[in-house]
CSV table of C-alpha atoms and ligand atoms in Angstrom, one decimal:
chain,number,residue,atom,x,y,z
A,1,UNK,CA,38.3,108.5,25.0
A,2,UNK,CA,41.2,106.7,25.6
A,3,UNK,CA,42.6,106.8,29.4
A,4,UNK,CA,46.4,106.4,28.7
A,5,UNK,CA,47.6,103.8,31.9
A,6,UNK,CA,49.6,104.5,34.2
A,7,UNK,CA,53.6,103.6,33.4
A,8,UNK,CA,55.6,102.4,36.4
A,9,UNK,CA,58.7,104.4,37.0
A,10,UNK,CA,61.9,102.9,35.4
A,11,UNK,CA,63.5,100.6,37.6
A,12,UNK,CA,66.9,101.3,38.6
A,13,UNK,CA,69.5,99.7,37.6
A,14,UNK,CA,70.9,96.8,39.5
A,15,UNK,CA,74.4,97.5,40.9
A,16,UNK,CA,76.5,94.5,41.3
A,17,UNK,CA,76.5,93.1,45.0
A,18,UNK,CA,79.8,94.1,47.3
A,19,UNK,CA,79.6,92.4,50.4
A,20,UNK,CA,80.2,94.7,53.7
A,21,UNK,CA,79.6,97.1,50.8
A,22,UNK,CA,83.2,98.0,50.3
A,23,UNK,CA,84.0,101.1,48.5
A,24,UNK,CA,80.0,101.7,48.4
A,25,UNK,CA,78.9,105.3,49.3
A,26,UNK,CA,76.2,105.4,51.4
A,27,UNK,CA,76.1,108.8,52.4
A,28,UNK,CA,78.0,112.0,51.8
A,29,UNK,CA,79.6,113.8,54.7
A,30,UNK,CA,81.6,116.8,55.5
A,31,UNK,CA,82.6,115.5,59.2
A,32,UNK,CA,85.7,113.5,58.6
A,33,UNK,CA,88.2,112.4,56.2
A,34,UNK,CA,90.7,109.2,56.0
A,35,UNK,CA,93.2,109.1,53.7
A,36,UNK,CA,94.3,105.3,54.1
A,37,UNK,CA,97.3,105.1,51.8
A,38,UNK,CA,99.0,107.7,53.5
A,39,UNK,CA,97.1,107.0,57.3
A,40,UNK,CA,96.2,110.7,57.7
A,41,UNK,CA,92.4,111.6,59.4
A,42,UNK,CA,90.7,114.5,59.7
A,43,UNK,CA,87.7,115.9,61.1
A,44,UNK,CA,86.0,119.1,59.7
A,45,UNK,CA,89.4,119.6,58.0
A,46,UNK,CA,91.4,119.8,60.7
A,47,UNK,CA,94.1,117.1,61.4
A,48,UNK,CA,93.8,114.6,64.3
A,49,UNK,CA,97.3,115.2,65.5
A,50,UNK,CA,96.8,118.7,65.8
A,51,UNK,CA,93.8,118.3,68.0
A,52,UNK,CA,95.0,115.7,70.0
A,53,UNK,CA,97.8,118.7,70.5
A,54,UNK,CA,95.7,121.8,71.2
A,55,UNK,CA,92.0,120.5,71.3
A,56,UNK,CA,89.8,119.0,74.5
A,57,UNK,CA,87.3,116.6,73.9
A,58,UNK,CA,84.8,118.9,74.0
A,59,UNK,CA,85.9,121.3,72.1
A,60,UNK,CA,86.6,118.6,69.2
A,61,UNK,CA,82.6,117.5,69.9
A,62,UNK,CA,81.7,121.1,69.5
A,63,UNK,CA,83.8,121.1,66.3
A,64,UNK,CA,82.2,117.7,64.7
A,65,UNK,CA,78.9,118.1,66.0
A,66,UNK,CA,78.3,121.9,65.1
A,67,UNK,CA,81.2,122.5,62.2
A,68,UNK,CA,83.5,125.0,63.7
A,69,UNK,CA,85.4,125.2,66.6
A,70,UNK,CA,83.6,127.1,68.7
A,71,UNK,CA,85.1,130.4,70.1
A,72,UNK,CA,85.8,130.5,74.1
A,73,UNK,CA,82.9,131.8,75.1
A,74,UNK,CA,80.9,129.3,73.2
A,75,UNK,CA,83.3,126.6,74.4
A,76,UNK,CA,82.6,127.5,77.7
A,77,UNK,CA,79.0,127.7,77.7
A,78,UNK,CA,78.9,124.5,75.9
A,79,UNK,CA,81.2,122.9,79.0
A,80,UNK,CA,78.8,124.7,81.0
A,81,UNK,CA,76.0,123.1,79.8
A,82,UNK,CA,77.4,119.4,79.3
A,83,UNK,CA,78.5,119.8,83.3
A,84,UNK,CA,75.0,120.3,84.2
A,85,UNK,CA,73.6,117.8,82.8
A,86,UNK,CA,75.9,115.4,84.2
A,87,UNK,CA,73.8,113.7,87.1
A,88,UNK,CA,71.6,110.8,85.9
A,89,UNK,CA,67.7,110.0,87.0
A,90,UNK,CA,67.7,108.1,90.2
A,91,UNK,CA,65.1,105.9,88.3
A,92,UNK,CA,67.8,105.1,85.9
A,93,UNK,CA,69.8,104.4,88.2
A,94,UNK,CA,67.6,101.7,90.1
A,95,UNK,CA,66.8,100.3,86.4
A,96,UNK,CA,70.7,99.9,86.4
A,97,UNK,CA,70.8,98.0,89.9
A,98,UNK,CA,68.4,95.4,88.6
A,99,UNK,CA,71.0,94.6,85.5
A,100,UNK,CA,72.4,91.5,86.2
A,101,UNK,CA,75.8,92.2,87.3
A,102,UNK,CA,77.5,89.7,85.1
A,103,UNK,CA,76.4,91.4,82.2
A,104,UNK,CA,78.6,93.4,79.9
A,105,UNK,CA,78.8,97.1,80.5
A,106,UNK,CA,78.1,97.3,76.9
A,107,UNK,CA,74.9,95.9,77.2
A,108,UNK,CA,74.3,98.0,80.1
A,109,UNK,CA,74.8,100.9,78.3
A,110,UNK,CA,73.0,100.3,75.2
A,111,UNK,CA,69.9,99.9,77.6
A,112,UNK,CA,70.7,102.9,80.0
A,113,UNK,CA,71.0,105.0,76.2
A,114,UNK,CA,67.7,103.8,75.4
A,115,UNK,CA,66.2,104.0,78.8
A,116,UNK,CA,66.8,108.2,78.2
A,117,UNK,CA,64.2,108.2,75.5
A,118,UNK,CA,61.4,107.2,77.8
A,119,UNK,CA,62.5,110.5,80.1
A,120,UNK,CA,62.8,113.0,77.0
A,121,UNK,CA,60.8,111.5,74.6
A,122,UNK,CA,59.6,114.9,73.2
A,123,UNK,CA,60.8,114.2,69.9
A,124,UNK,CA,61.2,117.7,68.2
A,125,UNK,CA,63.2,117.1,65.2
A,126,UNK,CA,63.3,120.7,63.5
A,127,UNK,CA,63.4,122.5,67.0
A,128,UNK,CA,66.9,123.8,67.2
A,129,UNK,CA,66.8,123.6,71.0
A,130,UNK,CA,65.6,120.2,71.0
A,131,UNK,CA,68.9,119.1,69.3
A,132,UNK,CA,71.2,120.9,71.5
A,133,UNK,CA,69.4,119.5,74.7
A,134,UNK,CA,69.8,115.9,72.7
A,135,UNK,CA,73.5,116.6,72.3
A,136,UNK,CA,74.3,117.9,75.6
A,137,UNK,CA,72.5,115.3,77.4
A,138,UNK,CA,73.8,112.3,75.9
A,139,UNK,CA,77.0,113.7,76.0
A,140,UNK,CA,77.0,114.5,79.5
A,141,UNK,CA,74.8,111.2,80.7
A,142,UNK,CA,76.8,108.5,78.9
A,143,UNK,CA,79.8,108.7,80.9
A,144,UNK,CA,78.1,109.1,84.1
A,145,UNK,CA,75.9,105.7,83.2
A,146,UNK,CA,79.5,103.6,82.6
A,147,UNK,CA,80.8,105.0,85.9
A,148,UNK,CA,77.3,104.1,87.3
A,149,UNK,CA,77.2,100.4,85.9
A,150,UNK,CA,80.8,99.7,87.1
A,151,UNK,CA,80.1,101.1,90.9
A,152,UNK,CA,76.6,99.2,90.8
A,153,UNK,CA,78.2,95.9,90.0
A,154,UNK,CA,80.7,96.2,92.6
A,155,UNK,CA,77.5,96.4,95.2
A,156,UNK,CA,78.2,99.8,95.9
A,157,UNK,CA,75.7,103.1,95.0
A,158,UNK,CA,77.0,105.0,92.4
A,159,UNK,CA,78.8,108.6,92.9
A,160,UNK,CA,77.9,111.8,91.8
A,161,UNK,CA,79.5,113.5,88.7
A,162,UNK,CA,82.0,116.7,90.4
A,163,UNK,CA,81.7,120.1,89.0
A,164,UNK,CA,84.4,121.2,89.7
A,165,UNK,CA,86.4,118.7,86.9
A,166,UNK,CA,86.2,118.6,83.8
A,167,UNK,CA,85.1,116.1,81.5
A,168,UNK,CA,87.9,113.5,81.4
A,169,UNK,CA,88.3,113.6,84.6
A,170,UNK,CA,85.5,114.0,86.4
A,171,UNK,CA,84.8,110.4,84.3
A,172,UNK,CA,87.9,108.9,86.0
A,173,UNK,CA,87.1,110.5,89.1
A,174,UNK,CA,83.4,108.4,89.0
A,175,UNK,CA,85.0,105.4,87.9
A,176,UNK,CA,87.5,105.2,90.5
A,177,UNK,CA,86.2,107.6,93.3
A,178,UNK,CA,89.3,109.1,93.2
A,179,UNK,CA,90.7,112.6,91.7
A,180,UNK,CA,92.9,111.4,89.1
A,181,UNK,CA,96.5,112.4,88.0
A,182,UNK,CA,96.6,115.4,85.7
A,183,UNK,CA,98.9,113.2,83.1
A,184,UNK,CA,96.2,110.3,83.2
A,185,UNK,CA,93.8,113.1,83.0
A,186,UNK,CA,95.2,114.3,79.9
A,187,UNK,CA,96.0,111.6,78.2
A,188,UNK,CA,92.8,109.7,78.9
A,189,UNK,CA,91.1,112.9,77.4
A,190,UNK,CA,93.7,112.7,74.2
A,191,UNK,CA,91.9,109.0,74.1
A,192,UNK,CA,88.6,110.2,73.7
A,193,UNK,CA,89.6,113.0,71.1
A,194,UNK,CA,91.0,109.6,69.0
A,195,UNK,CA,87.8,107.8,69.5
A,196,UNK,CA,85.5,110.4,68.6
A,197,UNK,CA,84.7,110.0,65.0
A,198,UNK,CA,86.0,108.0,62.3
A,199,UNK,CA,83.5,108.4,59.4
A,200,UNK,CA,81.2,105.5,57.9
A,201,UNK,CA,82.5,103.1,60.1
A,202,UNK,CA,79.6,100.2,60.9
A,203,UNK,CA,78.4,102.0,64.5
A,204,UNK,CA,78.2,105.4,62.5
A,205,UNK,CA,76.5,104.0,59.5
A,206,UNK,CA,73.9,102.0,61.8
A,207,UNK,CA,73.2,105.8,63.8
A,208,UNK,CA,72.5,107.2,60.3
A,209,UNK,CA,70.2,104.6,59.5
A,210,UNK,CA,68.3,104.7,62.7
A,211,UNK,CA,68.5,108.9,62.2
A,212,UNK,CA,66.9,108.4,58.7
A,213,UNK,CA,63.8,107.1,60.0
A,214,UNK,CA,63.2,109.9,62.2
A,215,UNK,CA,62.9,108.5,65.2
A,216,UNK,CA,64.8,109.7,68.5
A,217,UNK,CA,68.5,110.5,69.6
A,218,UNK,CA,68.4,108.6,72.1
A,219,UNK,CA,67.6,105.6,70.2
A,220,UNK,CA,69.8,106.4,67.4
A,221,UNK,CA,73.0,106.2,70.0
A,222,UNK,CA,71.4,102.9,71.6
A,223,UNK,CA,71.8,101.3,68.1
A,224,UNK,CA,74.9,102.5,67.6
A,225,UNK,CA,76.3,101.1,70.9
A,226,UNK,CA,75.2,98.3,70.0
A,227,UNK,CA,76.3,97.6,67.1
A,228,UNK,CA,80.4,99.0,68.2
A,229,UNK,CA,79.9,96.0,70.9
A,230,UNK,CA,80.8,93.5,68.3
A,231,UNK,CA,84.4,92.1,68.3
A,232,UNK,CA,85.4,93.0,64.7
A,233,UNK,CA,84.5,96.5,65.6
A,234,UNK,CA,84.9,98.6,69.3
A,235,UNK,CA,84.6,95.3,71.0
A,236,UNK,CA,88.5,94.4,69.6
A,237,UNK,CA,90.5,96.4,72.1
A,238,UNK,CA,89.1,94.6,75.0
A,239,UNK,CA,90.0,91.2,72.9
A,240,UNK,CA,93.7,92.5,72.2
A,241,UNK,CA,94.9,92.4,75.6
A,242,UNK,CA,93.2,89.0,76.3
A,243,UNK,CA,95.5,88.2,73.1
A,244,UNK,CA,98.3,89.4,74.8
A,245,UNK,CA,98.0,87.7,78.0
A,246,UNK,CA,97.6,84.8,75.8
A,247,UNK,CA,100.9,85.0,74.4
A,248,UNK,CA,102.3,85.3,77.7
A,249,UNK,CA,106.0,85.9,76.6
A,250,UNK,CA,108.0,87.1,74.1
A,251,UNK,CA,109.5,84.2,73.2
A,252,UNK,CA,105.9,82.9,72.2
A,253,UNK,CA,105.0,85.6,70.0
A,254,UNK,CA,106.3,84.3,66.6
A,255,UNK,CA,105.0,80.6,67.5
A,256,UNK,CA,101.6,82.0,68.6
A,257,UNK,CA,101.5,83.9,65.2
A,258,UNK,CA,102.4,81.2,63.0
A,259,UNK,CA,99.7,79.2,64.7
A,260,UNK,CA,97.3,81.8,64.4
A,261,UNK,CA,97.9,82.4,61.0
A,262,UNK,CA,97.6,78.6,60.0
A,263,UNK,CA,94.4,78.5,61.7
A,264,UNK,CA,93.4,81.6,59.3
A,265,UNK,CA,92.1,83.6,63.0
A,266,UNK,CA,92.1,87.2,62.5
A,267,UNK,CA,94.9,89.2,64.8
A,268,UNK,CA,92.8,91.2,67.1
A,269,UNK,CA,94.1,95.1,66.7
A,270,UNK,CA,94.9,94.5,63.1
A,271,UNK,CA,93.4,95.8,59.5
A,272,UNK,CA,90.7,98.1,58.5
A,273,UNK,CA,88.9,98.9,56.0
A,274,UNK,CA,90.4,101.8,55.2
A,275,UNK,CA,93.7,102.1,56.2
A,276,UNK,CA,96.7,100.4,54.2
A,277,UNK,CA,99.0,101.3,56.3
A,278,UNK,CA,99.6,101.6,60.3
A,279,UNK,CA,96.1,103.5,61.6
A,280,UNK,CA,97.4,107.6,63.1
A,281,UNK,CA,95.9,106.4,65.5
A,282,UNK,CA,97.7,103.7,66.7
A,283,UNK,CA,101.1,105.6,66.3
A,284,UNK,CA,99.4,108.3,68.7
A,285,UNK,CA,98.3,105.8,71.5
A,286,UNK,CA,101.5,103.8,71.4
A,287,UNK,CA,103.3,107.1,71.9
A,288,UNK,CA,100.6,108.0,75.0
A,289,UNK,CA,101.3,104.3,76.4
A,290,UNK,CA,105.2,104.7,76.7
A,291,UNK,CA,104.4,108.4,78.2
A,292,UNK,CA,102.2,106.7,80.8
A,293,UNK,CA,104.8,103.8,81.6
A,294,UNK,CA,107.4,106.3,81.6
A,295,UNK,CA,105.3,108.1,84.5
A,296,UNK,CA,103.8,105.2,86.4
A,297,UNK,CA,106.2,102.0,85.5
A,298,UNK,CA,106.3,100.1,82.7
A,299,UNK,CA,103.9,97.2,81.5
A,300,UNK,CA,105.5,94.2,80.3
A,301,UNK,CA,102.4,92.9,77.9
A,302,UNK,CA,103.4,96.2,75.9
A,303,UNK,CA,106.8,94.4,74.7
A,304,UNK,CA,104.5,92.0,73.6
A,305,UNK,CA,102.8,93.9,71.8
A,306,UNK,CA,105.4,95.9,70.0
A,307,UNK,CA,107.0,92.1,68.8
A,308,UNK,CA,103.8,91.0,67.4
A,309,UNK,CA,103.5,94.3,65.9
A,310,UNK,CA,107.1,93.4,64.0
A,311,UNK,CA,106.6,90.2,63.4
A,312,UNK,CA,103.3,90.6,62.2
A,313,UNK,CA,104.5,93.3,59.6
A,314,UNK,CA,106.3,90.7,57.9
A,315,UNK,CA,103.5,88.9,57.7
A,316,UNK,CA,100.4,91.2,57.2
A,317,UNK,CA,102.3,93.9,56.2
A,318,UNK,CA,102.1,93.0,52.5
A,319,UNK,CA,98.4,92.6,52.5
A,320,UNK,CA,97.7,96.5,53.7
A,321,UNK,CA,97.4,95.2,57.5
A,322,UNK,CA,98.6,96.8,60.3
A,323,UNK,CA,97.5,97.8,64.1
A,324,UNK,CA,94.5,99.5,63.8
A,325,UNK,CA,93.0,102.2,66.6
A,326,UNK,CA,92.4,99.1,69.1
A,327,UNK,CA,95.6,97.7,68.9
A,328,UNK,CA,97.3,100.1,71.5
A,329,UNK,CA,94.3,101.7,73.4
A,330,UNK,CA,93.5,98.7,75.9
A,331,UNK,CA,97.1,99.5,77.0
A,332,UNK,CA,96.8,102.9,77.8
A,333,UNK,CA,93.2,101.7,79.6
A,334,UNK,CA,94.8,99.3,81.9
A,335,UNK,CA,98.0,101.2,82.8
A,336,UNK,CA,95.2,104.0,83.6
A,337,UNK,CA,93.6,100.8,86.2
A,338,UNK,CA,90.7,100.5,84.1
A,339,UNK,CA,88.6,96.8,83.3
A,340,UNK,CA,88.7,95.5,80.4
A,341,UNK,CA,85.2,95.6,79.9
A,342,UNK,CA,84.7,98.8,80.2
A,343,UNK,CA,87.4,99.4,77.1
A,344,UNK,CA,84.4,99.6,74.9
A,345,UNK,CA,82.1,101.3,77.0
A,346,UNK,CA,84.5,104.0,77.2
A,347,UNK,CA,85.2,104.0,72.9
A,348,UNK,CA,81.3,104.6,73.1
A,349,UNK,CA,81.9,107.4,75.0
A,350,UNK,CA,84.0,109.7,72.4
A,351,UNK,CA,82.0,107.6,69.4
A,352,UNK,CA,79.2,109.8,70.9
A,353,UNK,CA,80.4,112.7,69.8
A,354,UNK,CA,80.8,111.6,66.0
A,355,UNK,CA,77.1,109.8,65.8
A,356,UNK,CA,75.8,112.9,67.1
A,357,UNK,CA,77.6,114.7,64.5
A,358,UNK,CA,76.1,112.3,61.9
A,359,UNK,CA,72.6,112.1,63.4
A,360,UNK,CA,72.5,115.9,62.8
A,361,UNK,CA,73.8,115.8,59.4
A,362,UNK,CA,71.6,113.1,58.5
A,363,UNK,CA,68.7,115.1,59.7
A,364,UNK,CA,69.9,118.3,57.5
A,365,UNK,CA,69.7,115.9,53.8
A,366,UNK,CA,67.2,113.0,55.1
A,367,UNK,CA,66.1,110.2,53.1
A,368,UNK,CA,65.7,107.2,54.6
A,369,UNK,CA,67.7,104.4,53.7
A,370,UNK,CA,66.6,101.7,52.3
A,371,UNK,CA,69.0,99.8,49.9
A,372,UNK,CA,67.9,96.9,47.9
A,373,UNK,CA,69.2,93.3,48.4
A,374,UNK,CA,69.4,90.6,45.7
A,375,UNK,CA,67.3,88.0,46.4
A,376,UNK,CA,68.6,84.2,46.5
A,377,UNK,CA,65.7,82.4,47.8
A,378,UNK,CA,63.2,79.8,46.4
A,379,UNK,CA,60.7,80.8,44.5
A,380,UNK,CA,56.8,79.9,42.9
A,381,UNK,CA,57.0,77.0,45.7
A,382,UNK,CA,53.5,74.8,46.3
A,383,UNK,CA,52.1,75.1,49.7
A,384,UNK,CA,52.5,72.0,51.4
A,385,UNK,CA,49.7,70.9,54.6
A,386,UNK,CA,51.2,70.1,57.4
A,387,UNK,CA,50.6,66.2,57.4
A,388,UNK,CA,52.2,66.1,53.6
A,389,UNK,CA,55.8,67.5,54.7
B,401,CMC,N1,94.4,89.3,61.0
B,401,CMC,C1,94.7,88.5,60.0
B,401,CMC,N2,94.2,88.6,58.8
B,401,CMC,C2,93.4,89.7,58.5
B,401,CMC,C3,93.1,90.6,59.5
B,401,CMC,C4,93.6,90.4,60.8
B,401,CMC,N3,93.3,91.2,61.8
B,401,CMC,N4,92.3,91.5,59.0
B,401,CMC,C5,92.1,91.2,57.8
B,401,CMC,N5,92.8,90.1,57.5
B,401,CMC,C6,92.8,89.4,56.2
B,401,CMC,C7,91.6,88.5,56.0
B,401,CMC,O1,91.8,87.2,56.5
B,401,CMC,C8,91.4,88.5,54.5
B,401,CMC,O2,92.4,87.7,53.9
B,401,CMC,P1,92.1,86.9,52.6
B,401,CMC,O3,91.9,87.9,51.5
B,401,CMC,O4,93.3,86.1,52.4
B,401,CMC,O5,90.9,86.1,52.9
B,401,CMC,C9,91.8,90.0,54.1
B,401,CMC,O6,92.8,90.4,55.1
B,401,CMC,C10,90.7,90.9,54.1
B,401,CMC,O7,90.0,90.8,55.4
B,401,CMC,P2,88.5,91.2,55.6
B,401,CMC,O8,88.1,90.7,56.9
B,401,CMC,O9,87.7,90.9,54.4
B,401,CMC,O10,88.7,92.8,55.7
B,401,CMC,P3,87.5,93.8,56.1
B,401,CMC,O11,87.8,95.1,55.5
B,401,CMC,O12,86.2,93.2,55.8
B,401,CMC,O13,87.6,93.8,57.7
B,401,CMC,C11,88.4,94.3,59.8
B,401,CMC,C12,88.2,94.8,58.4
B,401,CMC,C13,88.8,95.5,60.8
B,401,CMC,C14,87.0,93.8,60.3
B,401,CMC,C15,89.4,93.2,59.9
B,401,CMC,O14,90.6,93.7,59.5
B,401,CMC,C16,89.4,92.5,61.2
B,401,CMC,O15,88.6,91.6,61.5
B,401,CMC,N6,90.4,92.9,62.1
B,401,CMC,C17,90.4,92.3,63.5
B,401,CMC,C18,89.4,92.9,64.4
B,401,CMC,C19,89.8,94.4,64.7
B,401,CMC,O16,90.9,94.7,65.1
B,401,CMC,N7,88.8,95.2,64.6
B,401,CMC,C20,88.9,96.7,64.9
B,401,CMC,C21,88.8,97.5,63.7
B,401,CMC,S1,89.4,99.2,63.9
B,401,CMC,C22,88.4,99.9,65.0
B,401,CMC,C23,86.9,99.8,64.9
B,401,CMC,O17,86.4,99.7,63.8
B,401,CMC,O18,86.3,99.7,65.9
């Protein structure tokens, strides 16, 4: 009898290579929506402007992560529950005193993220509960672990999280050990809410991958801090103000640009992917910098910025670029006394809130990714001993 062999499946059909894999889907997603010609963003539907008017952080995690915004009585069980969960492990926060305190917050982070894994490792993927306590716990634990990394640095022991605050700024209250303003409150929360998702972004796309393989929350937001460290992504609003200072006056700005522009280096703060036209974003935080100058004096580096931002139009304008989300934000953060460093740190903070929203839709469709690549190397090459090469 003859035994028919076995036919290998069709191979699919090579798709042409796109670097950075521009205009690829990777993934579909009903969390958040750019339009770039027009610069509009929403999540679940809902326009950022409007929740930057009405919403809390919180509430706008509650809405990416879970859909809906959540009624008050879930809103307040699910502030409730975040405040609780606040306070860190005291051997976390020895593991944190042996970082070396030269090293960048972001680094700290990503390793205090991961450390969290080795305390709730229980890995519980289809337990309902087991997600919530994930997304309340890294919710509530990542801020406290970038307030804990900048008091530890400083030589000093790192202060409890106060329940009596909410979210924003019990943060600033850690960071500074002092209650802050209500307005710096406010618009420091406002920050967050601009921060917290912006769809397929690299950090977002690198938490879906690590969520595809099954593996923990914990190390699915480790890899995405990680990769939001790099300059051409979170890690640009802490370069814009070094930009800035570099400038130094406004008489320099066009010179600097020109320069710059000859030298073909990237304006930190500028261009995206997506948008064509000025980021909302951006247009929100200027607006939230000149509030905070109008309250608590003005900062010169911001008439910097706003000349590089015309000039630049002239210049990048025509090629679709214009100040992205990171352009203004390191403003607001300094006029609001806080490092530098900790600018990205602190994007990783509301970007939370959108992997976790991504980690759980990735878990409700899984496949794991694994693209293809189009290999470029040698090939059918003789092995050569050691004494022959
Ligand atoms: N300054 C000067 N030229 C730029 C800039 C810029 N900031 N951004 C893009 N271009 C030019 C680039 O030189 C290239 O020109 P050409 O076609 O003549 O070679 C063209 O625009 C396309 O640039 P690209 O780098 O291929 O664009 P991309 O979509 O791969 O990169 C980007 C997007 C955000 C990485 C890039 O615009 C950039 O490096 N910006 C500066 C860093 C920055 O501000 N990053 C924050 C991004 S928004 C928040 C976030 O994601 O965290």
């Amino acid at each position: 009898m003859a035994v028919e062999s076995p036919t290998a499946p069709a191979t699919p059909e090579r798709q042409p290579f796109r670097p950075g894999l521009e205009g690829v889907p990777a993934t579909q997603s009903a969390i958040c929506d750019i339009d770039g010609q027009q610069g509009l963003l929403t999540y679940r539907g809902y326009s950022v402007g409007d929740l930057v008017a009405q919403s809390s952080f919180l509430e706008t995690a509650y809405l990416l992560i879970w859909g809906e915004l959540p009624t008050s009585t879930e809103l307040r069980a699910f502030e409730h529950e975040v405040q609780m969960h606040r306070r860190v492990s005291f051997r976390i926060r020895d593991m944190m005193k042996s970082f070396p305190s030269g090293g960048h917050p972001m680094d700290a982070l990503q390793a205090s993220a991961a450390s969290l894994g080795l305390f709730y490792s229980r890995r519980a993927l289809d337990n309902p509960e087991y997600i919530v306590g994930a997304v309340v716990r890294l919710l509530a634990k990542i801020p406290t672990m970038v307030a804990a990394f900048q008091l530890i640095r400083k030589g000093q022991d790192p202060i409890q999280p106060r329940d009596d605050l909410a979210y924003a700024a019990n943060f600033l209250y850690m960071l500074t050990e002092r209650e802050p303003d209500p307005l710096a409150a406010r618009i420091f929360d406002t920050c967050l809410i601009l921060h917290a998702e912006h769809s397929l972004n690299a950090s977002t796309f690198s938490a879906r991958v690590t969520a595809s393989t099954l593996t923990d929350p914990y190390a699915v937001v480790a890899s995405a801090v990680g990769t939001l460290a790099g300059p051409l992504h979170g890690g640009a609003n802490e370069d814009v103000l070094a930009m800035l200072e570099e400038i130094g006056s406004l008489d320099q700005v066009e010179p600097w640009l020109e320069q710059a522009m000859a030298q073909k280096q990237k304006i930190m703060g500028f261009g995206h992917r997506e948008y064509k036209v000025k980021d909302p974003r951006a247009v929100i935080l200027q607006k939230l910098a000149e509030d905070l100058f109008d309250q608590f004096g003005h900062d010169p580096l911001y008439d910097l910025a706003r000349k590089l931002e015309e000039v630049a139009a002239e210049r990048l304008g025509p090629k679709g670029i214009y100040p992205n989300v990171d352009f203004y934000s390191g403003l607001v953060y300094r006029k609001l006394g806080i490092p530098e460093d900790l600018f990205t740190p602190i994007f990783a903070i509301a970007r939370t809130a959108g992997w976790l929203a991504h980690w759980k839709e990735q878990l409700g469709a899984n496949r794991i990714y694994r693209p293809s690549q189009i290999y470029t190397g040698a090939a059918g090459r003789d092995w050569m001993p050691l004494q022959a090469r």
